[in-house]
Coordinates of C-alpha atoms and ligand atoms in Angstrom, one line a residue:
X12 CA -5.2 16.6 18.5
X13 CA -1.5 15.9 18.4
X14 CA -1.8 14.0 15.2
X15 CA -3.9 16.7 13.5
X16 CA -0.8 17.5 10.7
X17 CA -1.5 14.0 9.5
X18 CA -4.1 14.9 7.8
X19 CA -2.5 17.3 5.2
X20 CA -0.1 16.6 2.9
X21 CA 0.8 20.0 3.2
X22 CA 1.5 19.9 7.2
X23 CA 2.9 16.6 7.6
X24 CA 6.6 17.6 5.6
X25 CA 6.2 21.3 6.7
X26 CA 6.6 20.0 10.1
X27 CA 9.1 18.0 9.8
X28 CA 11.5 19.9 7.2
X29 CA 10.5 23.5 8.5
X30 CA 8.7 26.8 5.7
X31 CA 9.9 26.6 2.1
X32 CA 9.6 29.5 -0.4
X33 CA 6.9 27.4 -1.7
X34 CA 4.3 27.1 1.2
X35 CA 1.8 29.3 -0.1
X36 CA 2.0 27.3 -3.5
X37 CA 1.6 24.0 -1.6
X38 CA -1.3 25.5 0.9
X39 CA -3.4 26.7 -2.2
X40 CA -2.6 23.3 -4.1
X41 CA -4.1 21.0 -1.2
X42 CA -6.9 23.5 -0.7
X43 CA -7.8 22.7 -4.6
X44 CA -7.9 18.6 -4.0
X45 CA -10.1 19.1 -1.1
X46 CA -12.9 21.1 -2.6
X47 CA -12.3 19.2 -6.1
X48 CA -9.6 17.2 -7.2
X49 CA -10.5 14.2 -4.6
X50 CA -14.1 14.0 -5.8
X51 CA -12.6 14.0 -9.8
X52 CA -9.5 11.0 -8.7
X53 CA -12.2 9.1 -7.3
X54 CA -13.9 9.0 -10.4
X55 CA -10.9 8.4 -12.6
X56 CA -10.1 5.7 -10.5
X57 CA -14.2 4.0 -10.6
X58 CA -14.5 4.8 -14.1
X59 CA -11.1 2.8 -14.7
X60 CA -9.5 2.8 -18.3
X61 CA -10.3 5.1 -20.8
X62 CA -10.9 4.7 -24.4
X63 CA -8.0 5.2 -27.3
X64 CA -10.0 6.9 -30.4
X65 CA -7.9 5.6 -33.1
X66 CA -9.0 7.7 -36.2
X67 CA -11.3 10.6 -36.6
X68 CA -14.1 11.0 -38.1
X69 CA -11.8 12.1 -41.7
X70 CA -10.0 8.9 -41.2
X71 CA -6.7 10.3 -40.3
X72 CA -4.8 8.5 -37.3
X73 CA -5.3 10.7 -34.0
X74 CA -4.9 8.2 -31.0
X75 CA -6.4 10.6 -29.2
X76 CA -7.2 9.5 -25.1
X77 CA -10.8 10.1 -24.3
X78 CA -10.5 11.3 -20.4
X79 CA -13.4 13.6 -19.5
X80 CA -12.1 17.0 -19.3
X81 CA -12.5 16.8 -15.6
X82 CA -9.4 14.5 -15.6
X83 CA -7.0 17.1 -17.7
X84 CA -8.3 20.1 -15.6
X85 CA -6.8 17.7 -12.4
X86 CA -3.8 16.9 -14.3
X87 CA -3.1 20.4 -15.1
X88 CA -3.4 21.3 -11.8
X89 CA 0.3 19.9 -10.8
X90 CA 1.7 21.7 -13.9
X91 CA 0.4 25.4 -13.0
X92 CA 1.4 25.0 -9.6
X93 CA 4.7 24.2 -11.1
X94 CA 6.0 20.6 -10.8
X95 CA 8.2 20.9 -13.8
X96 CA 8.6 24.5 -14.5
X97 CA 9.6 25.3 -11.2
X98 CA 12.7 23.3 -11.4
X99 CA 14.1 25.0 -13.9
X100 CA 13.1 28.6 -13.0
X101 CA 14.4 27.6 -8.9
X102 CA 17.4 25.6 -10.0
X103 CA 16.4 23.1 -7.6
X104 CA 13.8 19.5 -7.2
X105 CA 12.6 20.7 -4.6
X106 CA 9.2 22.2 -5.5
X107 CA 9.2 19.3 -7.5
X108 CA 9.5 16.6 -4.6
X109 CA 6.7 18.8 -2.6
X110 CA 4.1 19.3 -4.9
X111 CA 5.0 15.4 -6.1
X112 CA 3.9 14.8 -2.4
X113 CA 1.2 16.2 -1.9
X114 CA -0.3 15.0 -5.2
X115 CA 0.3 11.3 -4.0
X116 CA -1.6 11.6 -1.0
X117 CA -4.5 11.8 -2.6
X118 CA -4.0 10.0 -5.9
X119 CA -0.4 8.5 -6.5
X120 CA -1.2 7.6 -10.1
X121 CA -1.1 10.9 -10.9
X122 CA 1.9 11.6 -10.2
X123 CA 3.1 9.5 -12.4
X124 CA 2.5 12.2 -15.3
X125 CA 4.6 15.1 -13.3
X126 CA 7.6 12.1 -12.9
X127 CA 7.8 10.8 -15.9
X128 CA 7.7 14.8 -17.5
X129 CA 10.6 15.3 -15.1
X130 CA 12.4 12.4 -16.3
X131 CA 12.1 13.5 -19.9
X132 CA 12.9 17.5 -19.1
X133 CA 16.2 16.4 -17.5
X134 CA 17.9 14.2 -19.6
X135 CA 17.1 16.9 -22.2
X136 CA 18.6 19.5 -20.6
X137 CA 21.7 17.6 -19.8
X138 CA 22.5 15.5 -23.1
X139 CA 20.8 17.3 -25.5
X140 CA 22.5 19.8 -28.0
X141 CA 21.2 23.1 -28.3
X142 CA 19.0 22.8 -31.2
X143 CA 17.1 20.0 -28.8
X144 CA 16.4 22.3 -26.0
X145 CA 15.7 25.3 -27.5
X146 CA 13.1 23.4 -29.6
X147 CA 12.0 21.4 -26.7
X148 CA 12.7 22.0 -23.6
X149 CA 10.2 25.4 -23.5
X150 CA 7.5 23.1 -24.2
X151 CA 8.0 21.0 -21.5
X152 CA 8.4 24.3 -18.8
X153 CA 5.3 26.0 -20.1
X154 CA 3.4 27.7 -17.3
X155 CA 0.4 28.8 -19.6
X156 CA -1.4 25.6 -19.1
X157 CA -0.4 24.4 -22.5
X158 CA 3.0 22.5 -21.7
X159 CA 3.9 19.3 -22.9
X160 CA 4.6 16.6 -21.3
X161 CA 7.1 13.7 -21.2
X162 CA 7.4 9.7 -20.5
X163 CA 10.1 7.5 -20.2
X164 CA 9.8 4.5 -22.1
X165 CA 12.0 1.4 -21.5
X166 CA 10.1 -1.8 -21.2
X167 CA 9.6 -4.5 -23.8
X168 CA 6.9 -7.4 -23.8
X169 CA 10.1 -9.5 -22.8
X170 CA 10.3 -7.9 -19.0
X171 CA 11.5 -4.6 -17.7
X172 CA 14.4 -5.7 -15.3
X173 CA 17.0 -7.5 -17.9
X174 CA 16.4 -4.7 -20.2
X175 CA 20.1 -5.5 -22.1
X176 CA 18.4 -8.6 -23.1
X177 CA 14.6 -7.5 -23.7
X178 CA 15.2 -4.2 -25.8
X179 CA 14.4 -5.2 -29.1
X180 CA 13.9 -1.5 -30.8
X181 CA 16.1 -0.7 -33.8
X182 CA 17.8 2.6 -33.6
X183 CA 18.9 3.3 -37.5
X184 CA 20.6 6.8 -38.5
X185 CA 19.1 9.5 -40.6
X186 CA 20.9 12.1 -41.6
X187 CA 20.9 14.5 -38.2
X188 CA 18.4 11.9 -37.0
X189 CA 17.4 8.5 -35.8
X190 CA 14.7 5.9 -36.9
X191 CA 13.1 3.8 -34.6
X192 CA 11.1 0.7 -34.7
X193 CA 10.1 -1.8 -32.3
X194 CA 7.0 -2.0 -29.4
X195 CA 6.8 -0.8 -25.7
X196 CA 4.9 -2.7 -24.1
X197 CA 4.5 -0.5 -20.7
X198 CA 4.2 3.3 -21.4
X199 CA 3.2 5.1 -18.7
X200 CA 1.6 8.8 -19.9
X201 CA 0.7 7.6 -23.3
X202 CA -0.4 10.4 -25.3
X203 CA 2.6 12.2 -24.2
X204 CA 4.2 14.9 -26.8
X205 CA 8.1 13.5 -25.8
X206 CA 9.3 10.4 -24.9
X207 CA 12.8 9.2 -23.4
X208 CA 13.3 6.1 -25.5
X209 CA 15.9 3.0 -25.3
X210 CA 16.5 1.5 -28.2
X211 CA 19.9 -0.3 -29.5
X212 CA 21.3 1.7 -32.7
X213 CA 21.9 -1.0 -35.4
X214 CA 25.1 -3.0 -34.9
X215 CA 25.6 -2.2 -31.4
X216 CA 26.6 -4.8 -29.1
X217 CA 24.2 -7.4 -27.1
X218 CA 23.5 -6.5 -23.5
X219 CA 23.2 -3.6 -21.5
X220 CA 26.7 -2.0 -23.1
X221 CA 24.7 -1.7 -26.6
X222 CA 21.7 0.4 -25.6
X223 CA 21.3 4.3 -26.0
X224 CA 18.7 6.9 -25.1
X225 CA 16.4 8.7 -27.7
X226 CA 14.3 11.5 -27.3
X227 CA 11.1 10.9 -29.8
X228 CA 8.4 13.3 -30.1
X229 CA 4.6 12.6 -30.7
X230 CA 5.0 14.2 -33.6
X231 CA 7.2 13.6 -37.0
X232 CA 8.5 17.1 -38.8
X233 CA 5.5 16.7 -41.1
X234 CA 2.8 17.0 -38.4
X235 CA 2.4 13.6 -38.7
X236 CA 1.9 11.0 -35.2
X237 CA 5.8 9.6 -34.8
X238 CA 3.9 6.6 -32.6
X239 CA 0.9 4.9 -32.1
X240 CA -1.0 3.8 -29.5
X241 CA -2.5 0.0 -30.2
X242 CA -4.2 0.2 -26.4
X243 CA -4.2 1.3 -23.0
X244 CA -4.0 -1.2 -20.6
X245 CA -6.3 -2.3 -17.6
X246 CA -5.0 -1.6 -14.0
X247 CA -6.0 -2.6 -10.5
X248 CA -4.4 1.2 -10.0
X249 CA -2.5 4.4 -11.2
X250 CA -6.0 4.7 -13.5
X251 CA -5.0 8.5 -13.4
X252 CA -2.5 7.9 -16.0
X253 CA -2.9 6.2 -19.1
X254 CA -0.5 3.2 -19.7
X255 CA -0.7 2.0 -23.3
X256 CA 1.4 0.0 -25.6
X257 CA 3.1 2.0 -27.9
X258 CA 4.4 1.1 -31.5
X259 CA 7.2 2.9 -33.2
X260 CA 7.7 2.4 -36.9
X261 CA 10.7 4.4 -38.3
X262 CA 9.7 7.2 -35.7
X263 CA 12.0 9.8 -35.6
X264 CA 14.2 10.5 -32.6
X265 CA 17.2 12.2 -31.8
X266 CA 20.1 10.6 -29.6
X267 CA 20.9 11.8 -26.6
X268 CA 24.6 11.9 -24.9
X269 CA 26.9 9.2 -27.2
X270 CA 25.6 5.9 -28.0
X271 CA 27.8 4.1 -25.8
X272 CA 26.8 5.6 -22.8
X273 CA 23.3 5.0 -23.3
X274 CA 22.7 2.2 -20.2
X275 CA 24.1 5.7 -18.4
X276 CA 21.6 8.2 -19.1
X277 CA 18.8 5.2 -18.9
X278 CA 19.5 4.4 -15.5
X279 CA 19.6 8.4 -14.5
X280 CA 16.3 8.9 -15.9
X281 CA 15.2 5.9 -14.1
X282 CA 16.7 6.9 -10.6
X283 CA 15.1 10.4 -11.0
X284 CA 11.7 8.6 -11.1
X285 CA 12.8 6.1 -8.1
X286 CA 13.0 9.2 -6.0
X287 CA 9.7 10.6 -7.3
X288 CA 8.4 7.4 -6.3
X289 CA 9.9 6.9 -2.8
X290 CA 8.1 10.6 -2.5
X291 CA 4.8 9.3 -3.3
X292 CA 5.1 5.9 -1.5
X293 CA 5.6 8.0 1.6
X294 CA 2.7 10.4 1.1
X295 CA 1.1 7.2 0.4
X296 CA 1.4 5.7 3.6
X297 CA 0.6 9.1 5.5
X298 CA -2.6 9.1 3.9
X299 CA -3.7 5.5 4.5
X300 CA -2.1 6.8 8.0
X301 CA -4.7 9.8 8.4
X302 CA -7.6 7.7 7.3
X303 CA -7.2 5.1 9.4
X304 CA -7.3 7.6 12.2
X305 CA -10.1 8.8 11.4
X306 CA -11.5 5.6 11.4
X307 CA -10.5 4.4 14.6
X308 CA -11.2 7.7 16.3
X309 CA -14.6 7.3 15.7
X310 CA -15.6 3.7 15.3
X311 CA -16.2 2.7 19.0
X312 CA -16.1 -1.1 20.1
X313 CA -15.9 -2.3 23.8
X314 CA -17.3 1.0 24.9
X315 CA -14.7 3.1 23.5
X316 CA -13.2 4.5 20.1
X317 CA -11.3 1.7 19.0
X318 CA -8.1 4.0 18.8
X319 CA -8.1 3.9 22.9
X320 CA -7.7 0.2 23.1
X321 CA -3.6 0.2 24.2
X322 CA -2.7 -2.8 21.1
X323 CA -4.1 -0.5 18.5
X324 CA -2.6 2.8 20.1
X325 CA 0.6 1.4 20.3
X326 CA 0.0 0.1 16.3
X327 CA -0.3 3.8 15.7
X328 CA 2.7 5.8 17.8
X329 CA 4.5 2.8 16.0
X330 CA 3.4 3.1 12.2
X331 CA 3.4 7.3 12.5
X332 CA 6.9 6.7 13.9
X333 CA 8.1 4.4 10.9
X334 CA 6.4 7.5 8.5
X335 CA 8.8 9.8 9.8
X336 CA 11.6 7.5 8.9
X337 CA 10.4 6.2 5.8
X338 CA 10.0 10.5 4.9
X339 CA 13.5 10.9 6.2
X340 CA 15.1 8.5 4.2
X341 CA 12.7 9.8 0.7
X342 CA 13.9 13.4 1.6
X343 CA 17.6 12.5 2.0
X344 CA 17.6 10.9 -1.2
X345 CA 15.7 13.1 -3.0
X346 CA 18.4 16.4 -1.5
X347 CA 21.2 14.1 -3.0
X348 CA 20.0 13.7 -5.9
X349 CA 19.5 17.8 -6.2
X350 CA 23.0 17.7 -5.4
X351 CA 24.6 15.3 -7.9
X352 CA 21.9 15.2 -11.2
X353 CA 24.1 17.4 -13.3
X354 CA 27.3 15.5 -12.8
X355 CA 28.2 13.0 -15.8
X356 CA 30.9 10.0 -16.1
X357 CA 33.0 9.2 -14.0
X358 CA 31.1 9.7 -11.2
X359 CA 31.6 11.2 -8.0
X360 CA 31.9 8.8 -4.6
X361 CA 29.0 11.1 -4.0
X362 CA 27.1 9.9 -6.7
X363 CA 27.6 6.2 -6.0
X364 CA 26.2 7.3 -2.2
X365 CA 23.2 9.0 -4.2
X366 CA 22.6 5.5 -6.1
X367 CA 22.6 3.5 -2.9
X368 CA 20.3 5.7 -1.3
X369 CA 18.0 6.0 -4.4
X370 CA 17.7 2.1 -4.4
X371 CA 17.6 1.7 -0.8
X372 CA 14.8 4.3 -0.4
X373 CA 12.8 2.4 -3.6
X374 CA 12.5 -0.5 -1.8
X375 CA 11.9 0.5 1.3
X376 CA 9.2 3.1 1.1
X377 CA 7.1 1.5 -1.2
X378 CA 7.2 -1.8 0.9
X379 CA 6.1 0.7 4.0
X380 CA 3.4 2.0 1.3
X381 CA 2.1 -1.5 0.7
X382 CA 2.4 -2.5 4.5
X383 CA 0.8 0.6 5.9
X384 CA -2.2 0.2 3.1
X385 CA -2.7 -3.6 4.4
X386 CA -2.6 -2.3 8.0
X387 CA -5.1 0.6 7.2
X388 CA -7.5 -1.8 5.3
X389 CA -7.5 -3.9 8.6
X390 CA -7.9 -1.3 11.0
X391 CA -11.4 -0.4 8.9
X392 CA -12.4 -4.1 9.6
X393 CA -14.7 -5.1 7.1
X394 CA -15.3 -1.6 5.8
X395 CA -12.0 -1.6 4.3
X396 CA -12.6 -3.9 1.7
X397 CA -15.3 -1.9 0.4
X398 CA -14.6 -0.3 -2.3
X399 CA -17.0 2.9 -1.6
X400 CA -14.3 3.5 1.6
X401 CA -11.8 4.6 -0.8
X402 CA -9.6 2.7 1.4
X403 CA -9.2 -0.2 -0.3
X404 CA -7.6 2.0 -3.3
X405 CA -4.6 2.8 -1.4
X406 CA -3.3 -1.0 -1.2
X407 CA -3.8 -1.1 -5.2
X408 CA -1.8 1.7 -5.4
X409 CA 0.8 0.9 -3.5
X410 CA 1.4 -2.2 -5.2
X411 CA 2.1 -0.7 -8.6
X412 CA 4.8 1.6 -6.5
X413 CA 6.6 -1.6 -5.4
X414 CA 6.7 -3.1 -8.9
X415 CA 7.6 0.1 -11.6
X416 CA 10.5 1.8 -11.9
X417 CA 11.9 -1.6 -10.5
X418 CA 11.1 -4.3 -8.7
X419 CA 12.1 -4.6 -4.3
X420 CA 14.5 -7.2 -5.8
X421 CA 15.9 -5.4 -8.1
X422 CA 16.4 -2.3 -5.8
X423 CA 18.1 -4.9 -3.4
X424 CA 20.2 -6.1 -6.1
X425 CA 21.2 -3.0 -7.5
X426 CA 22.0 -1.7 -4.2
X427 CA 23.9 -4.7 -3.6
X428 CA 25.9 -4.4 -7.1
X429 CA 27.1 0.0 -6.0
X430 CA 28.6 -1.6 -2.6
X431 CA 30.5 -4.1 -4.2
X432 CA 31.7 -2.2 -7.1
X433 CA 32.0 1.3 -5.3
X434 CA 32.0 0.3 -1.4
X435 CA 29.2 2.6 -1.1
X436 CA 27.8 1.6 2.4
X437 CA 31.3 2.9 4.1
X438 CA 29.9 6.3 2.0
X439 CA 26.9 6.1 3.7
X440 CA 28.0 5.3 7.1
X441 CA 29.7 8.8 7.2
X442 CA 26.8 10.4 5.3
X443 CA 24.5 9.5 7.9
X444 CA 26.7 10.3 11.1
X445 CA 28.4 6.8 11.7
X446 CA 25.8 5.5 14.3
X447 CA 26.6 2.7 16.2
X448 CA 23.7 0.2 15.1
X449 CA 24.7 1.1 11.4
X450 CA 28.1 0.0 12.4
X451 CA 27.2 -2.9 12.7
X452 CA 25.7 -3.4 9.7
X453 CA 28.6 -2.2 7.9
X454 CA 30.2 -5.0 9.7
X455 CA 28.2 -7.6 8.7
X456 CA 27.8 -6.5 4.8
X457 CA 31.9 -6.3 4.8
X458 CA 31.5 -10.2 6.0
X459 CA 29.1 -10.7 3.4
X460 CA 31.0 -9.2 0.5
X461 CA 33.4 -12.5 1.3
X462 CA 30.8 -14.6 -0.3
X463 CA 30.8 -16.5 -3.2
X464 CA 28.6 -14.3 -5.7
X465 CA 25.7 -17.0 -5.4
X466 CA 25.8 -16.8 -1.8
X467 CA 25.8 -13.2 -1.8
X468 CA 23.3 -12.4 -3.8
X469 CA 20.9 -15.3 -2.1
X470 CA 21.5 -14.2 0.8
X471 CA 21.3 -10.3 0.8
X472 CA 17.9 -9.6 1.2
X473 CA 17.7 -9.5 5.4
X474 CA 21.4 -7.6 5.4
X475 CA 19.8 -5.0 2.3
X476 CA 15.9 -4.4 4.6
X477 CA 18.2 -3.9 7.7
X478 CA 20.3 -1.4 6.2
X479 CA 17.7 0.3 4.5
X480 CA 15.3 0.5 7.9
X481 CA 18.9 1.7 10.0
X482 CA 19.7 4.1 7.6
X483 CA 16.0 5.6 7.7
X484 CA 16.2 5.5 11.7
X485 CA 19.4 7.0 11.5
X486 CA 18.1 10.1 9.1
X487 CA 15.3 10.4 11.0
X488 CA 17.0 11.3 14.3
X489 CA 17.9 14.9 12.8
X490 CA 13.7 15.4 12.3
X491 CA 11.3 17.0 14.8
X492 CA 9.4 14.0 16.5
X493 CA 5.4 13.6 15.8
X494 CA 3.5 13.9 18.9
Ligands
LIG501 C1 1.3 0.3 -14.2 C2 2.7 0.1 -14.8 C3 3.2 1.1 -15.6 C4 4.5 1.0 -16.1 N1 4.9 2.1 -16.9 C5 6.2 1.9 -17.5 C6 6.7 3.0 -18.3 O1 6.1 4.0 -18.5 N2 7.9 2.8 -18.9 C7 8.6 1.6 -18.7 O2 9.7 1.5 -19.2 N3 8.2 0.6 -17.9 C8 7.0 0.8 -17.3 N4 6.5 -0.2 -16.5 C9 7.2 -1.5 -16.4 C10 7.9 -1.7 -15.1 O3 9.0 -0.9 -15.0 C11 8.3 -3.2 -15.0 O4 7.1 -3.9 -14.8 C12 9.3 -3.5 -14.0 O5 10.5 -3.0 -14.3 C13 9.5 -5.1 -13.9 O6 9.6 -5.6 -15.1 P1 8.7 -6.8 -15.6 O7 7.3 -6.5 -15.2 O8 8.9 -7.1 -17.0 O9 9.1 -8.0 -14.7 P2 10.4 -9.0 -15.0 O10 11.6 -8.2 -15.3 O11 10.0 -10.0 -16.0 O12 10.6 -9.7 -13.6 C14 9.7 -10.7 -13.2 C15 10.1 -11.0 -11.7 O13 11.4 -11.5 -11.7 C16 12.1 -10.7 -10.7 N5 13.5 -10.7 -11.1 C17 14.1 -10.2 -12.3 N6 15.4 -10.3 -12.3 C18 15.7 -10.8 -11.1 C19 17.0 -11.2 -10.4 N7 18.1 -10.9 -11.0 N8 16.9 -11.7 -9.2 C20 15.8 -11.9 -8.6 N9 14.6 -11.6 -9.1 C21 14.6 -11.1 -10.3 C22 11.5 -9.4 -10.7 O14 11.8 -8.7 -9.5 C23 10.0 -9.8 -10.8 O15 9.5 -10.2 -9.5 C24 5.2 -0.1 -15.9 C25 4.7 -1.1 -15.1 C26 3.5 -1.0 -14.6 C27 3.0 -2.1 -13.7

């Protein structure tokens, strides 16, 4: 069957980007979800949030999440095949991106743990002085099934996109240190032993300009918790990783990079997870791809499988051919970013391209992720809806990739904002190999950077979804076809 590689998570990128040093790794990894980590997901995701015990039975504070160990045996998984410490040891985000991949085929929340741990190990080993990393960073890269692991922690109960406006948490200096106070109200891998933090440092300026980035661990100095956890939340999805709101109270932390560079080194951590996530929509969409195949392959209706009839086959070479872009466009973000993580301020033209790209590939492969879930739900017909299909698991997934890490308006808007300031799509027409059709869209943006800024922004959304799908077509031409 031509469409056989579908079905693995494994096969689908090998195909397309060729052997890595890491193909046995990636081989043994799927063959673990298959003969257990699916059954254990789908039982995470049934059994839905779990419980915060707040104190133990001494009275002390512990905040400890009560997964069954099933669900840390899964999440440690990812870790030993080396999601975080293979970045380091390989100099590269590559094993990374794979194993990132593969994960999200079969349960995207999780993945969310590996990002988020990513985010955290890289701004440390960039900004942080050498006190930090020695302390920390061999935590985070541990390969004995004891590491650490990280979360990034912007969002107040006042919204996640105007976060110059919404960050309310205090930054005050102590000494060597910082203390923090104020509430997150969305923290992704709660529990977590180090957090990236925003947080304004007392007597900074309003707005964006005035943030900075804090590293905070679980733990103060005197072993006791640095946060606490007043609940997890309730999901329709990503039940594989426990979002909480978290409360600092003169928490330690330790600044990271100067203070007024903060919005910086916020919106690099946040761009490392956009990647991550454009990686997962896309394994995403291959699995809702793969099921639905196997649906349609064998359901039969008008005397054949219903994948025979021409409107559905034509559905299929369509949506497999959109995977490929939607993959080329993840991939090509995710080699720039390899490329450009380390540099710092100013940044490179190449940088700027890397930023389009990130936001560009945001929006666009988690709105394929969502798309391709709705389209696999229909294709089951009525099955779909069921929730002992599994099927209808992907579409609540994929809506929780459109929405964190930045909303599809945001990732228009930010895309919009690096071609106005930096010109970035002329960047990108080069990058990709100036194609015609991408011409002229290049065109037609340079007409629409004439526009009052009102107009402009109202009016980008068409002109942002073309470029992103042309670009993705474009990148996709230099990929082995699917057939
Ligand atoms: C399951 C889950 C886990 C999360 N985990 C984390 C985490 O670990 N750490 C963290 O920091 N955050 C986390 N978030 C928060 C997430 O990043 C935010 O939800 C997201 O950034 C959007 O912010 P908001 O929900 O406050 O919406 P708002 O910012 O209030 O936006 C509301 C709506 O207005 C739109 N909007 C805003 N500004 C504009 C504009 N200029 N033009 C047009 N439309 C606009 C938005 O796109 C959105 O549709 C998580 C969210 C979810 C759902």
């Amino acid at each position: 069957m031509p469409f056989d590689i579908l079905r693995s998570p494994f096969a689908f990128p090998h195909h397309l980007i060729g052997p890595t040093n890491y193909d046995s790794v990636l081989q043994e990894y799927e063959a673990w979800w298959k003969q257990e980590g699916q059954a254990i997901s789908d039982a995470v995701d049934r059994t839905g949030t779990p419980w915060v015990r707040m104190f133990d039975s001494a009275g002390k504070r512990v905040d400890e999440i009560l997964y069954p160990p099933d669900y840390w045996r899964m999440l440690q998984q990812g870790y030993r095949a080396g999601v975080l410490w293979r970045a380091f040891q390989d100099k590269s985000l590559r094993p990374s991106f794979l194993l990132i991949y593969l994960t999200s085929f079969y349960d995207s929340g999780l993945s969310c743990p590996y990002t988020v741990s990513l985010s955290t190990a890289l701004p440390l080993s960039k900004y942080g002085d050498a006190a930090l990393k020695e302390r920390f960073l061999p935590e985070l890269l541990r390969e004995d099934d004891r590491n650490w692991q990280g979360a990034t922690w912007m969002t107040e109960i006042k919204g996640g996109s105007d976060l110059g406006a919404n960050v309310e948490t205090v930054a005050v200096p102590d000494g060597n240190t910082w203390r923090l106070t104020g509430d997150k109200y969305f923290s992704s891998n709660a529990g977590a032993e180090l957090a990236v933090v925003a947080a304004r440092p007392k007597g900074a300026p309003a707005g964006v300009r005035g943030l900075a980035l804090f590293l905070l661990p679980r733990q103060k100095h005197n072993g006791e918790l640095n946060y606490t956890i007043r609940r997890l939340k309730d999901k329709i999805a990503t039940r594989s990783v426990p979002t909480g709101e978290v409360e600092l109270r003169d928490s330690e932390a330790y600044l990271l990079g100067e203070p007024d560079e903060g919005i910086y080194l916020i919106l690099e951590v946040l761009n490392v997870s956009r990647i991550a996530n454009s990686v997962g929509s896309v394994a995403l969409a291959q699995r809702a791809i793969a099921d639905a195949l196997d649906f349609a392959e064998c359901r039969i209706a008008f005397g054949r499988p219903v994948i025979e009839h021409p409107l559905l086959h034509r559905q299929f070479d369509e949506r497999i051919n959109d995977l490929r872009c939607a993959f080329a466009l993840a991939w090509e973000a995710g080699k720039l970013l390899n490329e450009v993580w380390e540099e710092r301020r100013p940044y490179s033209q190449r940088y700027h391209l890397f930023r389009l790209m990130a936001h560009l590939a945001k929006y666009w492969t988690a709105e394929f992720a969502v798309q391709t879930a709705k389209w696999c739900m229909e294709v089951h017909g009525g099955l779909g809806v069921l929730e002992e299909f599994r099927v209808e698991r992907w579409l609540r997934e994929a809506m929780i990739l459109a929405i964190w890490e930045g909303t599809a308006h945001r990732q228009l808007l930010d895309a919009l904002e690096v071609i106005e300031r930096k010109q970035a799509h002329h960047a990108l027409f080069e990058y990709v190999g100036r194609p015609p059709r991408l011409r002229e869209a290049v065109d037609a943006i340079d007409a629409h950077l004439q526009l009052s800024a009102e107009q402009r922004e109202r009016d980008w959304e068409p002109l942002g979804a073309s470029l992103a799908q042309l670009t993705a077509e474009a990148l996709a031409g230099n990929l082995p076809s699917v057939a």
